[in-house]
Short mmCIF file of C-alpha atoms (C1' of nucleotides) in Angstrom, two decimals:
data_model
loop_
_atom_site.label_atom_id
_atom_site.label_comp_id
_atom_site.label_asym_id
_atom_site.label_seq_id
_atom_site.Cartn_x
_atom_site.Cartn_y
_atom_site.Cartn_z
CA MET A 1 81.09 -14.31 -57.43
CA ASN A 2 77.53 -14.84 -56.35
CA GLU A 3 76.94 -11.11 -56.20
CA SER A 4 78.35 -10.79 -59.70
CA PHE A 5 75.95 -13.31 -61.16
CA LYS A 6 73.06 -11.79 -59.25
CA ALA A 7 73.97 -8.39 -60.63
CA LEU A 8 74.18 -9.72 -64.18
CA ALA A 9 70.75 -11.30 -63.91
CA ASP A 10 69.04 -8.02 -64.73
CA PRO A 11 68.85 -6.70 -68.31
CA THR A 12 69.19 -3.08 -67.23
CA ARG A 13 72.42 -3.91 -65.47
CA ARG A 14 73.78 -5.89 -68.41
CA LYS A 15 73.03 -2.93 -70.64
CA ILE A 16 74.91 -0.68 -68.24
CA ILE A 17 77.85 -3.03 -68.62
CA ASP A 18 77.49 -2.83 -72.41
CA LEU A 19 77.47 0.95 -72.27
CA LEU A 20 80.52 1.12 -70.01
CA LYS A 21 82.29 -1.30 -72.28
CA GLU A 22 82.24 1.41 -74.97
CA LYS A 23 83.49 4.11 -72.65
CA ASP A 24 83.32 5.35 -69.08
CA ARG A 25 80.15 7.30 -68.37
CA THR A 26 78.62 9.38 -65.61
CA ALA A 27 75.43 8.34 -63.85
CA GLY A 28 73.51 10.98 -65.75
CA GLU A 29 74.85 9.87 -69.12
CA LEU A 30 73.87 6.32 -68.34
CA ALA A 31 70.42 7.45 -67.25
CA GLU A 32 69.73 8.80 -70.75
CA TYR A 33 69.59 5.26 -72.06
CA PHE A 34 66.82 4.15 -69.72
CA GLN A 35 63.25 5.12 -69.00
CA MET A 36 63.28 4.51 -65.30
CA SER A 37 63.81 7.15 -62.64
CA LYS A 38 67.30 8.14 -61.61
CA PRO A 39 66.94 6.68 -58.13
CA SER A 40 66.04 3.36 -59.75
CA LEU A 41 69.06 3.51 -61.99
CA SER A 42 71.18 4.46 -59.01
CA HIS A 43 69.95 1.30 -57.31
CA HIS A 44 71.17 -0.75 -60.28
CA LEU A 45 74.50 1.01 -60.29
CA ASN A 46 74.84 0.26 -56.62
CA SER A 47 74.09 -3.39 -57.27
CA LEU A 48 76.84 -3.57 -59.89
CA LYS A 49 79.22 -1.69 -57.64
CA HIS A 50 78.47 -3.92 -54.69
CA ALA A 51 79.31 -6.90 -56.88
CA GLY A 52 82.58 -5.24 -57.82
CA LEU A 53 81.67 -5.21 -61.50
CA ILE A 54 81.96 -1.45 -61.76
CA GLN A 55 83.73 1.31 -59.88
CA ASP A 56 82.80 4.92 -59.38
CA GLU A 57 84.83 8.04 -58.99
CA ARG A 58 83.59 11.51 -58.30
CA GLU A 59 84.58 14.10 -60.86
CA GLY A 60 83.37 17.39 -59.55
CA GLN A 61 79.62 17.43 -59.81
CA PHE A 62 79.55 14.12 -61.62
CA ILE A 63 80.22 10.56 -60.70
CA ARG A 64 81.96 8.58 -63.39
CA TYR A 65 81.50 4.86 -63.66
CA THR A 66 84.01 2.41 -65.07
CA LEU A 67 84.09 -1.33 -65.58
CA ASN A 68 86.17 -3.50 -63.28
CA MET A 69 87.61 -6.04 -65.67
CA THR A 70 89.11 -8.14 -62.89
CA VAL A 71 85.74 -9.20 -61.54
CA LEU A 72 84.31 -9.61 -65.02
CA GLN A 73 87.11 -12.01 -65.77
CA GLU A 74 86.20 -14.10 -62.76
CA VAL A 75 82.77 -14.47 -64.27
CA LEU A 76 84.37 -15.35 -67.57
CA GLY A 77 86.44 -17.95 -65.73
CA TRP A 78 83.37 -19.74 -64.44
CA VAL A 79 81.62 -19.75 -67.80
CA LEU A 80 84.77 -21.02 -69.49
CA SER A 81 85.07 -23.75 -66.88
CA VAL A 82 81.67 -24.98 -68.01
CA THR A 83 81.98 -24.50 -71.74
CA GLY A 84 85.58 -25.61 -71.71
CA ALA A 85 86.37 -23.15 -74.46
CA GLY A 86 89.72 -21.55 -74.98
CA SER A 87 92.39 -20.64 -72.42
CA GLU A 88 91.60 -21.47 -68.84
CA ASP A 89 94.04 -19.70 -66.61
CA LYS A 90 92.07 -20.25 -63.44
CA LYS A 91 91.37 -23.79 -62.41
CA ALA A 92 91.19 -25.97 -65.42
CA ALA A 93 88.25 -28.31 -65.41
CA PRO A 94 88.18 -31.54 -67.36
CA ASN A 95 85.33 -31.60 -69.75
CA LYS A 96 84.12 -34.89 -71.01
CA LYS A 97 80.75 -34.47 -72.51
CA LYS A 98 78.97 -36.64 -74.96
CA GLU A 99 76.55 -34.53 -76.89
CA ASP A 100 74.18 -36.94 -78.38
CA HIS A 101 70.52 -37.03 -77.60
CA PRO A 102 68.54 -34.00 -78.58
CA SER A 103 64.92 -34.18 -77.57
CA MET B 1 69.43 -14.82 -72.78
CA ASN B 2 67.77 -13.02 -69.91
CA GLU B 3 66.37 -16.27 -68.58
CA SER B 4 69.83 -17.79 -68.74
CA PHE B 5 71.39 -15.06 -66.65
CA LYS B 6 68.51 -15.16 -64.21
CA ALA B 7 68.96 -18.90 -63.87
CA LEU B 8 72.70 -18.55 -63.28
CA ALA B 9 72.13 -15.97 -60.54
CA ASP B 10 71.50 -18.70 -57.97
CA PRO B 11 74.38 -20.68 -56.42
CA THR B 12 72.35 -23.87 -56.25
CA ARG B 13 71.73 -23.68 -59.96
CA ARG B 14 75.35 -22.94 -60.76
CA LYS B 15 76.33 -25.97 -58.71
CA ILE B 16 73.86 -28.06 -60.68
CA ILE B 17 75.61 -26.85 -63.82
CA ASP B 18 78.96 -27.79 -62.29
CA LEU B 19 77.69 -31.26 -61.47
CA LEU B 20 76.24 -31.81 -64.92
CA LYS B 21 79.50 -30.63 -66.43
CA GLU B 22 81.12 -33.75 -64.96
CA LYS B 23 78.45 -36.09 -66.22
CA ASP B 24 74.74 -36.38 -66.87
CA ARG B 25 72.74 -37.07 -63.71
CA THR B 26 69.21 -37.88 -62.66
CA ALA B 27 67.17 -35.56 -60.48
CA GLY B 28 67.67 -37.85 -57.52
CA GLU B 29 71.43 -38.02 -57.99
CA LEU B 30 71.57 -34.25 -58.12
CA ALA B 31 69.44 -34.00 -54.99
CA GLU B 32 72.10 -35.88 -53.00
CA TYR B 33 74.36 -32.86 -53.28
CA PHE B 34 71.91 -30.44 -51.68
CA GLN B 35 70.14 -30.09 -48.38
CA MET B 36 66.92 -28.68 -49.67
CA SER B 37 63.78 -30.67 -50.35
CA LYS B 38 63.32 -32.40 -53.66
CA PRO B 39 60.47 -30.14 -54.70
CA SER B 40 62.76 -27.18 -54.14
CA LEU B 41 65.48 -28.74 -56.23
CA SER B 42 62.92 -29.56 -58.88
CA HIS B 43 62.04 -25.89 -58.96
CA HIS B 44 65.67 -25.04 -59.65
CA LEU B 45 65.91 -27.68 -62.35
CA ASN B 46 62.81 -26.22 -63.94
CA SER B 47 64.36 -22.78 -63.87
CA LEU B 48 67.47 -24.05 -65.66
CA LYS B 49 65.37 -25.99 -68.12
CA HIS B 50 63.14 -23.02 -68.83
CA ALA B 51 66.27 -21.02 -69.61
CA GLY B 52 67.39 -23.75 -71.98
CA LEU B 53 70.57 -24.36 -70.01
CA ILE B 54 69.73 -27.98 -69.35
CA GLN B 55 67.56 -30.61 -70.96
CA ASP B 56 65.77 -33.56 -69.44
CA GLU B 57 64.92 -36.95 -70.74
CA ARG B 58 62.92 -39.63 -69.02
CA GLU B 59 64.75 -42.91 -68.58
CA GLY B 60 62.25 -45.29 -67.12
CA GLN B 61 61.60 -44.26 -63.56
CA PHE B 62 64.28 -41.60 -63.68
CA ILE B 63 64.69 -38.30 -65.38
CA ARG B 64 68.16 -37.62 -66.62
CA TYR B 65 69.46 -34.11 -66.93
CA THR B 66 72.08 -32.92 -69.39
CA LEU B 67 73.73 -29.59 -70.14
CA ASN B 68 72.75 -27.69 -73.25
CA MET B 69 76.06 -26.34 -74.42
CA THR B 70 74.48 -24.21 -77.11
CA VAL B 71 72.77 -21.91 -74.66
CA LEU B 72 75.79 -21.89 -72.37
CA GLN B 73 77.86 -20.67 -75.27
CA GLU B 74 75.47 -17.79 -75.83
CA VAL B 75 76.20 -16.75 -72.26
CA LEU B 76 79.89 -17.16 -72.96
CA GLY B 77 79.44 -14.97 -76.00
CA TRP B 78 78.08 -12.09 -73.98
CA VAL B 79 80.78 -12.31 -71.34
CA LEU B 80 83.45 -12.46 -74.01
CA SER B 81 81.93 -9.44 -75.72
CA VAL B 82 82.57 -7.54 -72.51
CA THR B 83 85.93 -8.91 -71.48
CA GLY B 84 87.27 -8.97 -75.01
CA ALA B 85 87.56 -12.23 -76.85
CA GLY B 86 91.32 -11.96 -77.27
CA SER B 87 94.08 -11.60 -74.70
CA GLU B 88 93.69 -7.92 -74.10
CA ASP B 89 95.25 -6.47 -71.00
CA LYS B 90 92.52 -4.24 -69.67
CA LYS B 91 89.87 -2.42 -71.57
CA ALA B 92 92.21 -0.02 -73.28
CA ALA B 93 90.52 1.09 -76.48
CA PRO B 94 89.76 -2.08 -78.34
CA ASN B 95 88.87 -1.45 -81.96
CA LYS B 96 85.49 -2.91 -81.51
CA LYS B 97 83.22 -2.15 -84.46
CA LYS B 98 80.71 -4.56 -83.15
CA GLU B 99 77.70 -2.94 -81.66
CA ASP B 100 76.13 0.38 -81.00
CA HIS B 101 72.70 0.44 -79.56
CA PRO B 102 71.43 3.72 -78.22
CA SER B 103 67.70 3.75 -77.52
"C1'" DT C 1 75.55 32.99 -49.60
"C1'" DA C 2 71.99 31.37 -52.58
"C1'" DT C 3 70.67 28.63 -56.41
"C1'" DA C 4 71.06 25.18 -59.83
"C1'" DT C 5 72.75 20.62 -61.09
"C1'" DA C 6 74.10 15.75 -60.25
"C1'" DT C 7 73.44 11.95 -57.70
"C1'" DT C 8 72.20 9.18 -53.79
"C1'" DT C 9 69.50 7.79 -49.65
"C1'" DA C 10 65.09 6.87 -47.27
"C1'" DG C 11 60.83 4.87 -47.02
"C1'" DA C 12 56.89 2.66 -49.10
"C1'" DT C 13 54.81 -0.74 -52.03
"C1'" DA C 14 54.27 -4.24 -55.57
"C1'" DA C 15 56.25 -8.07 -57.93
"C1'" DT C 16 59.20 -11.98 -57.97
"C1'" DT C 17 61.48 -15.85 -55.99
"C1'" DA C 18 62.84 -19.67 -52.77
"C1'" DT C 19 61.28 -22.74 -49.82
"C1'" DC C 20 58.31 -25.94 -47.50
"C1'" DT C 21 54.59 -29.83 -47.00
"C1'" DA C 22 51.09 -32.43 -49.18
"C1'" DA C 23 49.33 -34.41 -53.12
"C1'" DA C 24 49.60 -35.93 -57.89
"C1'" DT C 25 51.78 -38.40 -61.88
"C1'" DA C 26 54.68 -41.84 -64.08
"C1'" DT C 27 57.13 -46.12 -64.00
"C1'" DT C 28 58.54 -50.69 -62.36
"C1'" DG C 29 57.91 -55.14 -60.73
"C1'" DA C 30 55.54 -58.60 -57.68
"C1'" DT D 1 46.25 -54.52 -59.82
"C1'" DC D 2 48.95 -53.00 -55.85
"C1'" DA D 3 52.87 -51.15 -53.65
"C1'" DA D 4 57.29 -48.92 -54.04
"C1'" DT D 5 60.23 -45.51 -56.13
"C1'" DA D 6 61.26 -41.18 -58.66
"C1'" DT D 7 59.92 -36.87 -59.68
"C1'" DT D 8 56.86 -33.02 -60.34
"C1'" DT D 9 52.88 -29.94 -59.38
"C1'" DA D 10 49.96 -27.22 -56.17
"C1'" DG D 11 49.36 -24.06 -52.77
"C1'" DA D 12 51.10 -21.32 -49.00
"C1'" DT D 13 54.38 -18.21 -46.92
"C1'" DA D 14 58.59 -15.62 -46.17
"C1'" DA D 15 62.37 -13.20 -48.16
"C1'" DT D 16 64.24 -10.46 -51.77
"C1'" DT D 17 64.08 -7.12 -55.35
"C1'" DA D 18 62.57 -3.27 -58.45
"C1'" DT D 19 60.39 0.70 -58.61
"C1'" DC D 20 58.52 5.08 -57.30
"C1'" DT D 21 58.38 9.91 -54.93
"C1'" DA D 22 60.38 12.93 -51.66
"C1'" DA D 23 64.24 14.42 -49.31
"C1'" DA D 24 69.19 14.71 -48.50
"C1'" DT D 25 74.07 15.42 -49.92
"C1'" DA D 26 77.80 17.21 -52.72
"C1'" DT D 27 79.55 20.40 -56.02
"C1'" DA D 28 79.77 24.51 -59.01
"C1'" DT D 29 78.91 29.13 -59.93
"C1'" DA D 30 76.80 33.72 -59.83
#
DNA sequence: TATATATTTAGATAATTATCTAAATATTGA
DNA sequence: TCAATATTTAGATAATTATCTAAATATATA
């Protein structure tokens, strides 16, 4: 969980998630969307993979990356536990919040 | 948005969010839940405040912290955009006409 | 086998972040 | 005004992270 949030703290990595949300992509395809060097992108991919947010699978010469929805839903679970919105299927948290004094 | 995710990347700060979810608390009350020095906790509070995730309000000697649900819901929005707002099984071809950002 | 392509690993460096102690600021009440 | 309490700011240092180039690994194909 901590690794997930740490991984999501970087805009490059969130964009990778956005791109993989559309469809699975190889490392090289992902690299086209960024200016940085491929080793740098590889570092970000490794960060996401280490967090369990994505998975990789070799396909011949290429390595194809895919989202791991299970871990993403754990993240969703925490955010929902704070915002209290919608269906909480993890541990439901009571949410009593008086929203009253803006600055 | 980036500041929010950066702020949430730290477990101390997520615990602060959890504590404020229960009820508003002063800096000193929050400090009771952590081992670190008060200046260190203040640094974390400042990080959350800078991200807009929490707000502070002086109450005499004390400073009371509250969650800012608006910004938290922006975070929720991004996570939902990845996981799929509905009750989709996995990420099997959702008809998402929502975004496309190359660049 | 040799070469080209795809990707990662290694190693270095610069930037960012977390933490501490000491000092400063704001408020309360005697 | 002085002392106590609550909290932050300043300044230093150590740890972590992002990035680069160069080299290594894995695969495909001529």
